[in-house]
Tab-separated table of C-alpha atoms and ligand atoms in Angstrom:
chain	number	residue	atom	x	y	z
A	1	UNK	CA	9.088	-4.918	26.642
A	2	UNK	CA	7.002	-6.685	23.903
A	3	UNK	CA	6.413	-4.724	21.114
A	4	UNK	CA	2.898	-4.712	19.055
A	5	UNK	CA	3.974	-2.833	16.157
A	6	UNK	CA	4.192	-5.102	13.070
A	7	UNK	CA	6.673	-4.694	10.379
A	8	UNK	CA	4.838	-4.026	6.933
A	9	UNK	CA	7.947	-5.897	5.751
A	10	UNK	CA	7.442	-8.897	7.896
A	11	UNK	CA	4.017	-9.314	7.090
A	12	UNK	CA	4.029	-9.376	3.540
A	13	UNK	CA	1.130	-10.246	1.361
A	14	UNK	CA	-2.029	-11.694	2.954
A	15	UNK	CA	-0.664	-12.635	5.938
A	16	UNK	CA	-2.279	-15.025	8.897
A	17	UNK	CA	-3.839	-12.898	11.216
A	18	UNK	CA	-5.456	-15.647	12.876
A	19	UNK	CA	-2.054	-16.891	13.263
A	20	UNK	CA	-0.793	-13.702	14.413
A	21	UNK	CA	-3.185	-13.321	17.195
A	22	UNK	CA	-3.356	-16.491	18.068
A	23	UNK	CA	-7.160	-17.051	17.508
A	24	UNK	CA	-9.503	-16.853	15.226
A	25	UNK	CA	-12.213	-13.798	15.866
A	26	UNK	CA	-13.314	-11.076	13.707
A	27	UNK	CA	-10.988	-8.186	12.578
A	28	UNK	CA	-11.746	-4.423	13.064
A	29	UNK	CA	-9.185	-1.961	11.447
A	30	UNK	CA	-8.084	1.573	12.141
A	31	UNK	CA	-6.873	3.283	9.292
A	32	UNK	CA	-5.366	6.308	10.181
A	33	UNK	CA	-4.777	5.827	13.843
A	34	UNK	CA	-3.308	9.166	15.411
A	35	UNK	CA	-1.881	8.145	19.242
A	36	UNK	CA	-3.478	4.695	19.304
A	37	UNK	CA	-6.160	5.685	21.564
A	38	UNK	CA	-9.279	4.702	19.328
A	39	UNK	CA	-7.569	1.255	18.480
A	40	UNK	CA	-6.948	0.595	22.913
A	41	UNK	CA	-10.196	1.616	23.463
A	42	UNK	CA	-11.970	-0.547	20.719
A	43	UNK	CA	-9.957	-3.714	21.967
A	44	UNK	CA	-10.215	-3.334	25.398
A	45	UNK	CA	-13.707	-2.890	25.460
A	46	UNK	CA	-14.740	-5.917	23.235
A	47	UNK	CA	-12.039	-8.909	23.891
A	48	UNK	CA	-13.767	-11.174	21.397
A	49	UNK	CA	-12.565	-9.087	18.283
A	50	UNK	CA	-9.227	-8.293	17.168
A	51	UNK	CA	-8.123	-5.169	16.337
A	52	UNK	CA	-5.512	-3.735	14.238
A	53	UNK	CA	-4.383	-0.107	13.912
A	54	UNK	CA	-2.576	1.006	11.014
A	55	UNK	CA	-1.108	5.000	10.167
A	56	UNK	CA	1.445	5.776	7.140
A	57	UNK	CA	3.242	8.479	9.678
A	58	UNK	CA	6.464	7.155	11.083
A	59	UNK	CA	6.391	9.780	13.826
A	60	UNK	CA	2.812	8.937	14.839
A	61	UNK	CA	3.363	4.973	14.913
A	62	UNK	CA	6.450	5.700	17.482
A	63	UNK	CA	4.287	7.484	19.757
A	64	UNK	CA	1.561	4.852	19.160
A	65	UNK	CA	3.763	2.463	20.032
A	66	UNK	CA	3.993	3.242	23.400
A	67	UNK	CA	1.031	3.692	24.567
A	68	UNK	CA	-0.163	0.079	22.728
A	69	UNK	CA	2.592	-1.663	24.079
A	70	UNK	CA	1.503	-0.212	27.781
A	71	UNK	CA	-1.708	-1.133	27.076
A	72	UNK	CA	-0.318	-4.764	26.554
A	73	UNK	CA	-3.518	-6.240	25.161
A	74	UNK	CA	-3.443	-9.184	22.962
A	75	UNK	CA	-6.000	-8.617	20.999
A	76	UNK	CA	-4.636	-5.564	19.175
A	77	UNK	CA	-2.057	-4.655	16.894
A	78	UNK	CA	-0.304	-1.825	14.923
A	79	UNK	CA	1.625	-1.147	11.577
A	80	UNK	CA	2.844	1.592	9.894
A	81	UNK	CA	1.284	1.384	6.070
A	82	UNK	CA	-1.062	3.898	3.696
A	83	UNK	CA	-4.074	2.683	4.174
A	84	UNK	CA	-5.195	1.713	0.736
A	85	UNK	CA	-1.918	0.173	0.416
A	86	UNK	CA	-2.862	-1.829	3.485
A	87	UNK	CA	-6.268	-2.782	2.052
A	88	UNK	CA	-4.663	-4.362	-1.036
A	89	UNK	CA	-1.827	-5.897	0.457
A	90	UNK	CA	-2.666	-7.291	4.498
A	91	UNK	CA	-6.220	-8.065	3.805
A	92	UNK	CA	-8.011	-10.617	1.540
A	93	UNK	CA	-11.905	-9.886	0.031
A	94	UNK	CA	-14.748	-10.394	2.840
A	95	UNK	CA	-11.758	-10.093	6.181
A	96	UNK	CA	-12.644	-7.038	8.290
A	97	UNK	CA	-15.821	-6.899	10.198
A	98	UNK	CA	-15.447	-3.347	10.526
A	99	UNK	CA	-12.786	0.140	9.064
A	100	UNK	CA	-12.772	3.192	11.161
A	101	UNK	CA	-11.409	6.126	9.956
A	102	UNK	CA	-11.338	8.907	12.560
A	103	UNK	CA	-10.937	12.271	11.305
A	104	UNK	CA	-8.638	11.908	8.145
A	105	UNK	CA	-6.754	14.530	6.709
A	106	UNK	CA	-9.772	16.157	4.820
A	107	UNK	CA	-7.805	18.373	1.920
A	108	UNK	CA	-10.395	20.794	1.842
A	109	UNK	CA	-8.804	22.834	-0.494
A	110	UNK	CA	-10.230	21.922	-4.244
A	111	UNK	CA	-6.760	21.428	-5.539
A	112	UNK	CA	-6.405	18.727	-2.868
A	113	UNK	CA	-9.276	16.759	-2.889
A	114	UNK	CA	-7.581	13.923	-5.194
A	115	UNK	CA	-5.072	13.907	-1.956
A	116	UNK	CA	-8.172	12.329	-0.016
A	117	UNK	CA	-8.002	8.952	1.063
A	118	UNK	CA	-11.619	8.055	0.452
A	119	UNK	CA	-12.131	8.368	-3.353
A	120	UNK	CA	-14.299	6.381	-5.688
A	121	UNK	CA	-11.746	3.545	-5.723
A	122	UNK	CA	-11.092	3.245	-2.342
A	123	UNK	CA	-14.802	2.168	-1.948
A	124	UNK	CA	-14.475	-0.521	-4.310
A	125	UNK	CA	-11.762	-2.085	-2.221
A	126	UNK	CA	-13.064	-1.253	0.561
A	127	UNK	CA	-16.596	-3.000	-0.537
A	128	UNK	CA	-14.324	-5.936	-1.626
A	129	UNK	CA	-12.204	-6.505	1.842
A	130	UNK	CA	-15.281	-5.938	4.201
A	131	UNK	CA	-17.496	-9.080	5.178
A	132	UNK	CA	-20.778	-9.022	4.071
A	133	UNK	CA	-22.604	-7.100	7.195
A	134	UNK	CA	-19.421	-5.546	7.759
A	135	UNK	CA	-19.425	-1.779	8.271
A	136	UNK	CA	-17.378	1.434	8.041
A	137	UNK	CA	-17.608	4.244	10.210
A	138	UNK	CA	-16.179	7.544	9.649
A	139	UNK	CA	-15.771	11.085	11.821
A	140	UNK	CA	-15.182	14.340	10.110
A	141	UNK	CA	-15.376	18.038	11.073
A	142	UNK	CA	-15.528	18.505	7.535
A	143	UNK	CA	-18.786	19.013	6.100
A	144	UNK	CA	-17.920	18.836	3.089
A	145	UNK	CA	-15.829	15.452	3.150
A	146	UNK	CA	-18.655	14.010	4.893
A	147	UNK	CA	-20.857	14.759	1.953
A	148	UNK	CA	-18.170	13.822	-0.341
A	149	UNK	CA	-17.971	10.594	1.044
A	150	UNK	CA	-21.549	9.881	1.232
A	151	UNK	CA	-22.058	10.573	-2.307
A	152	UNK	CA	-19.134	8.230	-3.292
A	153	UNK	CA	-20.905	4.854	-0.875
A	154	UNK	CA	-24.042	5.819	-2.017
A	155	UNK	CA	-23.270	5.984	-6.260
A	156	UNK	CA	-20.881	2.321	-5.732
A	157	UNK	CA	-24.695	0.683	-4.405
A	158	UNK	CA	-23.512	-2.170	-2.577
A	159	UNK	CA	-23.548	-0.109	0.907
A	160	UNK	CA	-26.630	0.558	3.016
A	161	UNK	CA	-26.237	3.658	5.664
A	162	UNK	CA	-25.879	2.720	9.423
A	163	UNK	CA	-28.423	5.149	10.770
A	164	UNK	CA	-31.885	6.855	9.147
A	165	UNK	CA	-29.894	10.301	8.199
A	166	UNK	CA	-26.236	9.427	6.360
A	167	UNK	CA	-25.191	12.410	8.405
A	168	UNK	CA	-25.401	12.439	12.195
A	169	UNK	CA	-23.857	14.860	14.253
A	170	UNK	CA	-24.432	12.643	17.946
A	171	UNK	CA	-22.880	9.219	18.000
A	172	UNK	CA	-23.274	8.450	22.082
A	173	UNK	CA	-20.685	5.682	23.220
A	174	UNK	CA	-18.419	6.205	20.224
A	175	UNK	CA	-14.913	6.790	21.652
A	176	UNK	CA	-13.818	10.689	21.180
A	177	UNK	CA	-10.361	10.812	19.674
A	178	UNK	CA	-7.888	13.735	20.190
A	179	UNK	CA	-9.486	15.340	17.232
A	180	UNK	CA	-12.999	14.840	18.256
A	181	UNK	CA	-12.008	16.326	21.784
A	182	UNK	CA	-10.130	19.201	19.990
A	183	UNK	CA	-13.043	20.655	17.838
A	184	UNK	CA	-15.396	19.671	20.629
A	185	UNK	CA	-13.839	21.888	22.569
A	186	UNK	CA	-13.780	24.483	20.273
A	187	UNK	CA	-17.783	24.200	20.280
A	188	UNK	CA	-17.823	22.538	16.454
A	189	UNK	CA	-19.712	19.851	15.091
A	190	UNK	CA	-18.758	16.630	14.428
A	191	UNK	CA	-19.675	14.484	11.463
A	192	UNK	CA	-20.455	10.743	11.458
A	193	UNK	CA	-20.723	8.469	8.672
A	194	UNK	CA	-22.039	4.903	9.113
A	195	UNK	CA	-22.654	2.546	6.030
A	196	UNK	CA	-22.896	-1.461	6.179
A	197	UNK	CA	-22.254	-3.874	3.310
A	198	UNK	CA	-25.019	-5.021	1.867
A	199	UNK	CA	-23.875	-7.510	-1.175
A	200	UNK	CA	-20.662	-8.388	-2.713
A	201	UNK	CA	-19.089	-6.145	-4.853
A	202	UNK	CA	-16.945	-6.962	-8.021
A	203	UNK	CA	-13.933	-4.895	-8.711
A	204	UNK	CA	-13.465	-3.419	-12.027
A	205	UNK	CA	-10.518	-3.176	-13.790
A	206	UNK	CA	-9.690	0.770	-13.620
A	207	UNK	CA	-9.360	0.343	-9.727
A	208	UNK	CA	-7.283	-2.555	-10.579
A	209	UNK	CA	-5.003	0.644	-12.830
A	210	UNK	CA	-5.026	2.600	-9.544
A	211	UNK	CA	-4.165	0.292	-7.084
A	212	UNK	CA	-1.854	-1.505	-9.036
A	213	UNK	CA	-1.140	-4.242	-5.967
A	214	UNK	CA	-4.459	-5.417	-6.883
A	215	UNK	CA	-3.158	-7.232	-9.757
A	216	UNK	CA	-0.868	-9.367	-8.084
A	217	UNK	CA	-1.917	-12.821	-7.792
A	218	UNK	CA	-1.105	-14.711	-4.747
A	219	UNK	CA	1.523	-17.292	-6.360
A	220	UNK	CA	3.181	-14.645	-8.251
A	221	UNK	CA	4.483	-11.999	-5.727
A	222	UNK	CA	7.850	-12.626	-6.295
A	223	UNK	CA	10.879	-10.178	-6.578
A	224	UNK	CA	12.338	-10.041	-9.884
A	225	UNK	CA	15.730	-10.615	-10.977
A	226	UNK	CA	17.897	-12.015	-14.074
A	227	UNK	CA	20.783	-13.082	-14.604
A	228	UNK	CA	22.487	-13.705	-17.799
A	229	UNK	CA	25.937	-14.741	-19.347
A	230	UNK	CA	27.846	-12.267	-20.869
A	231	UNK	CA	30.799	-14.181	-23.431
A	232	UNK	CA	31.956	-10.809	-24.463
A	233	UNK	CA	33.129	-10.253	-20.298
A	234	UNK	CA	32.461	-6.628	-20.510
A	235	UNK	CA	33.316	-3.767	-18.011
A	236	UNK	CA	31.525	-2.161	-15.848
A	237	UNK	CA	32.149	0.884	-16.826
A	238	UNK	CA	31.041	-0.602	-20.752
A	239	UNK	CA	27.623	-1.751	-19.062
A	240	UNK	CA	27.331	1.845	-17.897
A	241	UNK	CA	27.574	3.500	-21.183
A	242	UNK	CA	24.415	1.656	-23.005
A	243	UNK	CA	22.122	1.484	-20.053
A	244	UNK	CA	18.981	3.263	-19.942
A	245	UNK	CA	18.798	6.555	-18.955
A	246	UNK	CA	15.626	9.113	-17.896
A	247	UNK	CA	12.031	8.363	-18.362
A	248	UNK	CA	10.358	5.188	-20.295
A	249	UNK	CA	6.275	5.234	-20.174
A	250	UNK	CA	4.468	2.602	-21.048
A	251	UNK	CA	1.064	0.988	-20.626
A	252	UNK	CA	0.172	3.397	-17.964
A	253	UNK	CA	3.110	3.067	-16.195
A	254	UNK	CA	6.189	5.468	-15.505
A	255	UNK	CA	9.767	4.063	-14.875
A	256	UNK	CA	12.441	6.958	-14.096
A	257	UNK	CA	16.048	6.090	-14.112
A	258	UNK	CA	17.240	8.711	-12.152
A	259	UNK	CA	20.658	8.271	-10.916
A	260	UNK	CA	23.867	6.394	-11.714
A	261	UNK	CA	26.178	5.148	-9.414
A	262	UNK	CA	29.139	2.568	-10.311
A	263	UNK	CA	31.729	1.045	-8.533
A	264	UNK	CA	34.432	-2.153	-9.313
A	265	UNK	CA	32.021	-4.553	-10.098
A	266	UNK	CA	28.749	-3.083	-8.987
A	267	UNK	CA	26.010	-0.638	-10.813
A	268	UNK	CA	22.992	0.975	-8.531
A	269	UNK	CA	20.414	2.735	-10.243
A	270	UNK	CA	17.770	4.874	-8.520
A	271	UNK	CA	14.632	4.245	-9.837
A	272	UNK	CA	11.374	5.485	-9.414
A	273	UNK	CA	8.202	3.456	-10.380
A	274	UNK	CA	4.814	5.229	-10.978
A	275	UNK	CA	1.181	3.214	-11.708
A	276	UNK	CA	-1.867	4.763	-10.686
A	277	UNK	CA	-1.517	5.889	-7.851
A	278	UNK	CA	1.359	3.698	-6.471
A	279	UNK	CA	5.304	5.408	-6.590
A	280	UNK	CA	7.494	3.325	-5.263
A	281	UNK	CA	11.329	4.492	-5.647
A	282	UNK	CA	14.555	1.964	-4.665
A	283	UNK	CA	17.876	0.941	-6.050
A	284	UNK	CA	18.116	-1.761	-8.570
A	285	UNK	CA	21.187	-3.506	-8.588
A	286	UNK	CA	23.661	-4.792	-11.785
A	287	UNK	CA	26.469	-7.100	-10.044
A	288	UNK	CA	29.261	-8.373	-12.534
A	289	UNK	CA	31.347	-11.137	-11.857
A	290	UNK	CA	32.796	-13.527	-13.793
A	291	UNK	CA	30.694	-13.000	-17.179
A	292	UNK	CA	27.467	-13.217	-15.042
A	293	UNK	CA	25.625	-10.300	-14.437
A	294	UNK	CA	22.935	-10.503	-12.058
A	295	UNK	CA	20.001	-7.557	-12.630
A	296	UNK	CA	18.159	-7.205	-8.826
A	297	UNK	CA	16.513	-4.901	-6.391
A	298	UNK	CA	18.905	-3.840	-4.283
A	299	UNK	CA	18.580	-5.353	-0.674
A	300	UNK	CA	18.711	-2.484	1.078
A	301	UNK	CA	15.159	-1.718	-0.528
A	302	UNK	CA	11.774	-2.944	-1.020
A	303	UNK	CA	9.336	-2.059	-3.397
A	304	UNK	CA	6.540	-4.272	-3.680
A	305	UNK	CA	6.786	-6.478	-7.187
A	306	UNK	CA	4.060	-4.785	-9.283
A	307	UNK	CA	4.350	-5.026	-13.033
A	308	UNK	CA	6.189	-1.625	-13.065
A	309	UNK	CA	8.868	-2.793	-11.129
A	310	UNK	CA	9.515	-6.310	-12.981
A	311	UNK	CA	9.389	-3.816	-15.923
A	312	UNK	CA	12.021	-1.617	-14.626
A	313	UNK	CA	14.323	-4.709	-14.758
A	314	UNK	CA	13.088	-6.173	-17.795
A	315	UNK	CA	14.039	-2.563	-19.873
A	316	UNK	CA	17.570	-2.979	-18.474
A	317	UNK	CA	17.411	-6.266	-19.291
A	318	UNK	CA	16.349	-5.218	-23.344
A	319	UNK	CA	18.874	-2.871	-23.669
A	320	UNK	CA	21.692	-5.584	-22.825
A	321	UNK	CA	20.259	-8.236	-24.797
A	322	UNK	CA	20.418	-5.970	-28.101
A	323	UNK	CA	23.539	-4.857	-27.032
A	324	UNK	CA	25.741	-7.977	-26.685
A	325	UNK	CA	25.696	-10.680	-28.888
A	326	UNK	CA	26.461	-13.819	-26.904
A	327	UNK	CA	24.005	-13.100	-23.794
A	328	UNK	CA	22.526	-16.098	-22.207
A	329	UNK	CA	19.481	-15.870	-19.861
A	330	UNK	CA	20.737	-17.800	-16.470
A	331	UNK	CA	18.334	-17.420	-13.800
A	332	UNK	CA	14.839	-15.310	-14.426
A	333	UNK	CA	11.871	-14.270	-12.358
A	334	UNK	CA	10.710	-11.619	-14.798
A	335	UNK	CA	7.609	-11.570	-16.000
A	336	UNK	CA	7.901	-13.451	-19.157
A	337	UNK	CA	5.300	-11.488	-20.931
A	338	UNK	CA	7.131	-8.086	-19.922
A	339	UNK	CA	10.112	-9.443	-20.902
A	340	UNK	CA	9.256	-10.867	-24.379
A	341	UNK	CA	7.075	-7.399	-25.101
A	342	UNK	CA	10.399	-5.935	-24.281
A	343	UNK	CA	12.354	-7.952	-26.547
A	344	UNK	CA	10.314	-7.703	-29.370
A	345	UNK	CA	10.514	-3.936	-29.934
B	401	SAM	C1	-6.046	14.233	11.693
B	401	SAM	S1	-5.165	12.862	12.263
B	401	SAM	C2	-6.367	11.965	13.201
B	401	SAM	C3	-5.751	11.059	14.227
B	401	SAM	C4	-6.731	10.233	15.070
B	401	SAM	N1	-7.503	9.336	14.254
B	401	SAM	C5	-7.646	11.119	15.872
B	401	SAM	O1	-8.845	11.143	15.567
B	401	SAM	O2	-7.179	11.761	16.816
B	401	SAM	C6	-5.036	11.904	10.776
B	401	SAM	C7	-4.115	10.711	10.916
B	401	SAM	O3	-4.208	9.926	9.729
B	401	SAM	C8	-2.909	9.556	9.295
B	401	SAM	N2	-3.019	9.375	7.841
B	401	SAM	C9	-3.178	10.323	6.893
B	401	SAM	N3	-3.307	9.777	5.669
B	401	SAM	C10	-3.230	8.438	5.860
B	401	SAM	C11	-3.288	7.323	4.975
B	401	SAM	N4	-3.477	7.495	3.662
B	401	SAM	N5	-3.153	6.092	5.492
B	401	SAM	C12	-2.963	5.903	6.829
B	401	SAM	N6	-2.896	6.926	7.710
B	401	SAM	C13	-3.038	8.169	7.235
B	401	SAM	C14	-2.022	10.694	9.727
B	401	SAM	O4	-0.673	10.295	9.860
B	401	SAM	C15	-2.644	11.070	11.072
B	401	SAM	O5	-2.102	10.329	12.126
């Protein structure tokens, strides 16, 4: 059976979706999907638009999966991504019509908040990636996230609300999820929140800090790796011994070095990369052959290639550069910058 589900992997950075569907037509995204339900019932109601339905839960997307790929509509499709993430990454400025979110996880708890999706960042990109006249739509049984998020569209000023009231309790026609059915049910209110986009919206450079994929330029998403020339022809086990160990902070950013593993010719390094409010963890790679030693992610994993994870290589890189005398930069797709900061220390 065809499958709808698109590989975060696959699709990359900014890719074609008017390629992908086949057509051009306006996009409307589900961020935080559930069974899929929301996202059928938005594309098979309205064939001119395209849809796409996104949830970080691996679980979820399987069972999603199903019932999209039953629904076999071209017009719609699915990924498994965080939502923000997916903002930054599949999505240029002024590309989505419309963003639903339908009951997201509300963290009521005032420890949690910061947990919540919606935050004053995530309307900046939000504001960015919608067209102008484009609109976002939100259901909550939470009170107080709906007045949360109110107060967040309304202080950003480039949003207008939907309806007279920013609250409205009765949305007739709108589709009612399995969580709208569930607290209906149980005789509660539900919460809708409707704002449109009234201007463009610049985004400033602290949302830049915590979404750090917003820094990456088109032409420069690029894995990094180096490879150098070792005369000395040490051993592995000799590369072991001087390589960075634990925690190295800088600008903002946290690289961890947790774990060592060696073998004949090989080194893998679990790392773990923090910036704002991006951690990505994966295995970076030291492969010695020959007097060459190349420094890579590891193909088994993927981070995406923010400046914290060209840094991660570029400190491994530093530490064998002062190290041995007769090194010789082969093949690099570091950031220079990061590199020559590096160096200079
Ligand atoms: C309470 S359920 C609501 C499901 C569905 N929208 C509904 O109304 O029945 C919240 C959903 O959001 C997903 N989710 C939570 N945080 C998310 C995030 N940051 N990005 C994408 N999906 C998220 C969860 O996996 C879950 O499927």
């Amino acid at each position: 059976m065809k499958t709808f589900l698109l590989k975060e992997k696959d699709l990359g950075f900014f890719p074609d979706w008017e390629d992908i569907f086949g057509r051009k037509a306006p996009i409307y995204l589900e961020i935080g999907m559930g069974n899929g339900e929301f996202s059928i019932w938005l594309a098979q109601n309205n064939p001119h638009i395209n849809v796409i339905g996104i949830d970080v839960s691996k679980e979820i997307i399987r069972k999603a999966e199903r019932k999209v790929n039953k629904a076999n509509l071209e017009n719609l499709r699915i990924v498994r991504i965080e939502g923000a993430k997916a903002l930054c990454k599949l999505f240029n400025p002024q590309s989505l019509m419309a963003v639903f979110m339908n009951f997201p996880d509300p963290w009521t708890k005032k420890s949690h908040k910061e947990r919540r999706i919606i935050n004053d960042a995530f309307c900046y990109l939000l504001g960015d990636r919608l067209e102008i006249e484009g609109y976002f739509i939100m259901a909550t049984d939470s009170l107080d996230y709906a007045n949360y998020t109110v107060e967040i569209f309304e202080k950003v000023g480039v949003f207008k609300s939907l309806w007279e009231k920013s609250i409205i309790n009765d949305f007739p026609g709108y589709y009612k999820t399995k969580y709208a059915r569930k607290w209906i049910s149980m005789g509660l209110p539900i919460y809708y929140i409707g704002y449109k986009k009234m201007k463009t919206i610049e985004i400033p450079s602290w949302v830049k800090d915590f979404y750090p994929l917003l820094k990456l330029e088109k032409e420069e998403i690029i894995m990094p790796y180096i490879i150098v020339e070792i005369k000395e022809d040490p051993k592995i086990e000799e590369v072991l011994k001087i390589l960075p160990k634990g925690i190295y902070e800088r600008n903002n950013k946290i690289v961890n070095y947790l774990s060592f593993y060696s073998k004949e010719n090989e080194i893998l390094i679990d790392t773990v990369v923090v910036e704002g409010s991006l951690r990505q963890r994966f295995f970076i790679s030291l492969y010695l052959n020959d007097h060459k030693l190349k420094i890579s992610i590891h193909e088994a994993t993927d981070p995406d290639p923010t400046y914290g994870v060209h840094e991660s290589i570029a400190i491994i890189f530093s530490y064998l550069y002062k190290r041995f005398n007769e090194l010789k930069i082969l093949q690099n797709t570091c950031k220079k910058e990061i590199v020559e900061e590096l160096l200079k220390q």
